[in-house]
PDB file of C-alpha atoms in Angstrom:
ATOM      1  CA  GLN E   1      30.122  68.768  14.293  1.00  0.00           C
ATOM      2  CA  VAL E   2      27.076  68.580  12.040  1.00  0.00           C
ATOM      3  CA  HIS E   3      23.827  69.580  13.705  1.00  0.00           C
ATOM      4  CA  LEU E   4      20.401  69.063  12.119  1.00  0.00           C
ATOM      5  CA  VAL E   5      17.288  70.752  13.456  1.00  0.00           C
ATOM      6  CA  GLU E   6      13.828  69.790  12.247  1.00  0.00           C
ATOM      7  CA  SER E   7      10.602  71.754  12.542  1.00  0.00           C
ATOM      8  CA  GLY E   8       7.022  71.628  11.345  1.00  0.00           C
ATOM      9  CA  GLY E   9       5.664  68.418  12.797  1.00  0.00           C
ATOM     10  CA  ARG E  10       2.184  68.485  14.337  1.00  0.00           C
ATOM     11  CA  SER E  11      -1.191  66.760  14.256  1.00  0.00           C
ATOM     12  CA  VAL E  12      -3.237  67.086  11.079  1.00  0.00           C
ATOM     13  CA  GLN E  13      -6.434  65.614   9.735  1.00  0.00           C
ATOM     14  CA  ARG E  14      -6.466  62.993   6.993  1.00  0.00           C
ATOM     15  CA  GLY E  15      -6.131  64.634   3.604  1.00  0.00           C
ATOM     16  CA  GLY E  16      -4.306  67.626   5.026  1.00  0.00           C
ATOM     17  CA  SER E  17      -0.858  69.003   4.267  1.00  0.00           C
ATOM     18  CA  LEU E  18       2.268  69.728   6.266  1.00  0.00           C
ATOM     19  CA  THR E  19       5.647  71.225   5.504  1.00  0.00           C
ATOM     20  CA  LEU E  20       8.670  69.962   7.400  1.00  0.00           C
ATOM     21  CA  SER E  21      11.893  71.926   7.384  1.00  0.00           C
ATOM     22  CA  CYS E  22      15.407  71.014   8.445  1.00  0.00           C
ATOM     23  CA  THR E  23      18.392  73.282   8.743  1.00  0.00           C
ATOM     24  CA  GLY E  24      21.879  71.872   9.026  1.00  0.00           C
ATOM     25  CA  SER E  25      24.991  73.505  10.398  1.00  0.00           C
ATOM     26  CA  GLY E  26      28.571  72.573  11.139  1.00  0.00           C
ATOM     27  CA  PHE E  27      29.377  71.067   7.745  1.00  0.00           C
ATOM     28  CA  THR E  28      33.122  71.372   7.264  1.00  0.00           C
ATOM     29  CA  PHE E  29      33.459  69.783   3.839  1.00  0.00           C
ATOM     30  CA  TYR E  30      30.183  68.359   2.463  1.00  0.00           C
ATOM     31  CA  ASP E  31      28.409  71.682   2.425  1.00  0.00           C
ATOM     32  CA  ASN E  32      25.284  71.607   0.220  1.00  0.00           C
ATOM     33  CA  GLY E  33      25.494  67.841   0.071  1.00  0.00           C
ATOM     34  CA  CYS E  34      23.106  64.910   0.202  1.00  0.00           C
ATOM     35  CA  MET E  35      20.312  65.348   2.745  1.00  0.00           C
ATOM     36  CA  GLY E  36      16.906  63.832   3.254  1.00  0.00           C
ATOM     37  CA  TRP E  37      14.154  62.506   5.489  1.00  0.00           C
ATOM     38  CA  PHE E  38      13.501  59.159   7.101  1.00  0.00           C
ATOM     39  CA  ARG E  39      10.601  58.210   9.331  1.00  0.00           C
ATOM     40  CA  GLN E  40       9.766  55.628  11.935  1.00  0.00           C
ATOM     41  CA  ALA E  41       6.421  54.694  13.400  1.00  0.00           C
ATOM     42  CA  PRO E  42       6.094  52.801  16.690  1.00  0.00           C
ATOM     43  CA  GLY E  43       6.731  49.121  16.181  1.00  0.00           C
ATOM     44  CA  LYS E  44       7.783  49.576  12.568  1.00  0.00           C
ATOM     45  CA  LYS E  45      11.086  49.632  10.730  1.00  0.00           C
ATOM     46  CA  ARG E  46      12.693  52.918   9.860  1.00  0.00           C
ATOM     47  CA  GLU E  47      12.002  53.845   6.242  1.00  0.00           C
ATOM     48  CA  GLY E  48      13.279  56.411   3.810  1.00  0.00           C
ATOM     49  CA  VAL E  49      10.953  59.157   2.637  1.00  0.00           C
ATOM     50  CA  ALA E  50      12.988  61.354   0.312  1.00  0.00           C
ATOM     51  CA  THR E  51      16.517  62.522  -0.395  1.00  0.00           C
ATOM     52  CA  VAL E  52      17.897  65.555  -2.212  1.00  0.00           C
ATOM     53  CA  ASP E  53      21.195  67.011  -3.397  1.00  0.00           C
ATOM     54  CA  ARG E  54      22.218  69.919  -5.580  1.00  0.00           C
ATOM     55  CA  ASP E  55      21.017  68.048  -8.684  1.00  0.00           C
ATOM     56  CA  GLY E  56      17.571  67.055  -7.482  1.00  0.00           C
ATOM     57  CA  GLY E  57      15.589  64.694  -5.337  1.00  0.00           C
ATOM     58  CA  TYR E  58      14.407  61.105  -4.975  1.00  0.00           C
ATOM     59  CA  VAL E  59      11.109  60.201  -3.328  1.00  0.00           C
ATOM     60  CA  ALA E  60      10.235  56.782  -1.938  1.00  0.00           C
ATOM     61  CA  GLU E  61       7.630  54.805  -3.848  1.00  0.00           C
ATOM     62  CA  SER E  62       5.434  54.666  -0.754  1.00  0.00           C
ATOM     63  CA  VAL E  63       4.883  58.444  -0.825  1.00  0.00           C
ATOM     64  CA  LYS E  64       5.446  59.292  -4.473  1.00  0.00           C
ATOM     65  CA  GLY E  65       2.811  61.639  -5.815  1.00  0.00           C
ATOM     66  CA  ARG E  66       2.055  63.033  -2.360  1.00  0.00           C
ATOM     67  CA  PHE E  67       5.424  64.161  -0.968  1.00  0.00           C
ATOM     68  CA  THR E  68       8.048  66.385  -2.565  1.00  0.00           C
ATOM     69  CA  ILE E  69      11.492  67.384  -1.365  1.00  0.00           C
ATOM     70  CA  SER E  70      13.576  70.439  -2.123  1.00  0.00           C
ATOM     71  CA  LYS E  71      16.347  72.610  -0.784  1.00  0.00           C
ATOM     72  CA  SER E  72      15.379  76.161   0.091  1.00  0.00           C
ATOM     73  CA  ALA E  73      19.016  76.954   0.909  1.00  0.00           C
ATOM     74  CA  LYS E  74      22.182  74.927   0.542  1.00  0.00           C
ATOM     75  CA  ASN E  75      21.791  73.221   3.924  1.00  0.00           C
ATOM     76  CA  THR E  76      18.042  73.582   4.413  1.00  0.00           C
ATOM     77  CA  VAL E  77      15.778  70.832   3.187  1.00  0.00           C
ATOM     78  CA  VAL E  78      12.001  71.077   2.939  1.00  0.00           C
ATOM     79  CA  LEU E  79       9.568  68.168   2.789  1.00  0.00           C
ATOM     80  CA  GLN E  80       6.140  69.077   1.468  1.00  0.00           C
ATOM     81  CA  MET E  81       3.575  66.462   2.424  1.00  0.00           C
ATOM     82  CA  ASP E  82       0.132  66.529   0.834  1.00  0.00           C
ATOM     83  CA  ASN E  83      -2.903  64.285   1.130  1.00  0.00           C
ATOM     84  CA  LEU E  84      -1.617  62.909   4.411  1.00  0.00           C
ATOM     85  CA  GLN E  85      -2.979  59.570   5.597  1.00  0.00           C
ATOM     86  CA  PRO E  86      -3.001  57.927   9.030  1.00  0.00           C
ATOM     87  CA  GLU E  87      -0.249  55.557   7.871  1.00  0.00           C
ATOM     88  CA  ASP E  88       2.028  58.596   7.501  1.00  0.00           C
ATOM     89  CA  THR E  89       1.980  58.999  11.274  1.00  0.00           C
ATOM     90  CA  ALA E  90       5.588  58.694  12.433  1.00  0.00           C
ATOM     91  CA  ARG E  91       8.559  60.539  13.782  1.00  0.00           C
ATOM     92  CA  TYR E  92      10.343  62.196  10.871  1.00  0.00           C
ATOM     93  CA  TYR E  93      14.120  62.519  10.974  1.00  0.00           C
ATOM     94  CA  CYS E  94      16.309  64.827   8.944  1.00  0.00           C
ATOM     95  CA  VAL E  95      19.454  63.130   7.689  1.00  0.00           C
ATOM     96  CA  ALA E  96      22.686  64.187   6.005  1.00  0.00           C
ATOM     97  CA  ALA E  97      25.373  62.102   4.339  1.00  0.00           C
ATOM     98  CA  ASP E  98      29.103  62.775   4.112  1.00  0.00           C
ATOM     99  CA  ARG E  99      28.910  63.120   0.348  1.00  0.00           C
ATOM    100  CA  PHE E 100      27.755  65.698  -2.171  1.00  0.00           C
ATOM    101  CA  TYR E 101      25.418  63.523  -4.172  1.00  0.00           C
ATOM    102  CA  CYS E 102      22.753  61.039  -3.140  1.00  0.00           C
ATOM    103  CA  GLN E 103      22.413  57.722  -4.929  1.00  0.00           C
ATOM    104  CA  TYR E 104      18.933  56.743  -6.079  1.00  0.00           C
ATOM    105  CA  TRP E 105      18.914  53.698  -3.804  1.00  0.00           C
ATOM    106  CA  PHE E 106      19.581  55.641  -0.593  1.00  0.00           C
ATOM    107  CA  VAL E 107      15.916  56.492  -0.138  1.00  0.00           C
ATOM    108  CA  GLU E 108      14.899  52.823  -0.240  1.00  0.00           C
ATOM    109  CA  GLY E 109      17.665  51.786   2.138  1.00  0.00           C
ATOM    110  CA  ASP E 110      17.833  51.441   5.893  1.00  0.00           C
ATOM    111  CA  GLY E 111      19.399  54.830   6.537  1.00  0.00           C
ATOM    112  CA  SER E 112      22.923  53.507   7.046  1.00  0.00           C
ATOM    113  CA  ASP E 113      24.146  55.712   4.178  1.00  0.00           C
ATOM    114  CA  PHE E 114      23.506  58.755   6.340  1.00  0.00           C
ATOM    115  CA  THR E 115      25.983  59.702   9.036  1.00  0.00           C
ATOM    116  CA  HIS E 116      24.109  62.578  10.617  1.00  0.00           C
ATOM    117  CA  TRP E 117      20.616  62.490  12.106  1.00  0.00           C
ATOM    118  CA  GLY E 118      18.405  65.084  13.730  1.00  0.00           C
ATOM    119  CA  GLU E 119      16.305  64.388  16.798  1.00  0.00           C
ATOM    120  CA  GLY E 120      13.106  64.173  14.778  1.00  0.00           C
ATOM    121  CA  THR E 121       9.740  65.861  14.636  1.00  0.00           C
ATOM    122  CA  GLN E 122       6.428  64.101  15.227  1.00  0.00           C
ATOM    123  CA  VAL E 123       3.743  63.950  12.581  1.00  0.00           C
ATOM    124  CA  THR E 124       0.363  62.572  13.563  1.00  0.00           C
ATOM    125  CA  VAL E 125      -2.449  62.133  11.048  1.00  0.00           C
ATOM    126  CA  PHE E 126      -5.914  61.480  12.467  1.00  0.00           C
ATOM    127  CA  SER E 127      -9.045  60.332  10.672  1.00  0.00           C
TER     128      SER E 127
END
């Protein structure tokens, strides 16, 4: 059974930076596959943030230029968030798909392309 564990969420001042990390385990076939991050703020729809596979990453338009995604190991994904704004406040979820490669549209979707979800880590940005 795939297990995703996130870390790195905390409170930070506007303009600050945070690094979120997620380590996955239990992959039986789609090792080093498509992973990413989604987020959800209270009262808002879940939205994609970024996805990554062995070929590279896709970042949502809403955070492009401020967030980057990478893999530090085959099943560890890192989200670097810079110039954070109050609207980035949300619970951030690590996700993994049962496939090796992400499609560019996954990050703008509703998350249904991803089978496995972590429990999330809270990011709060204050003014």
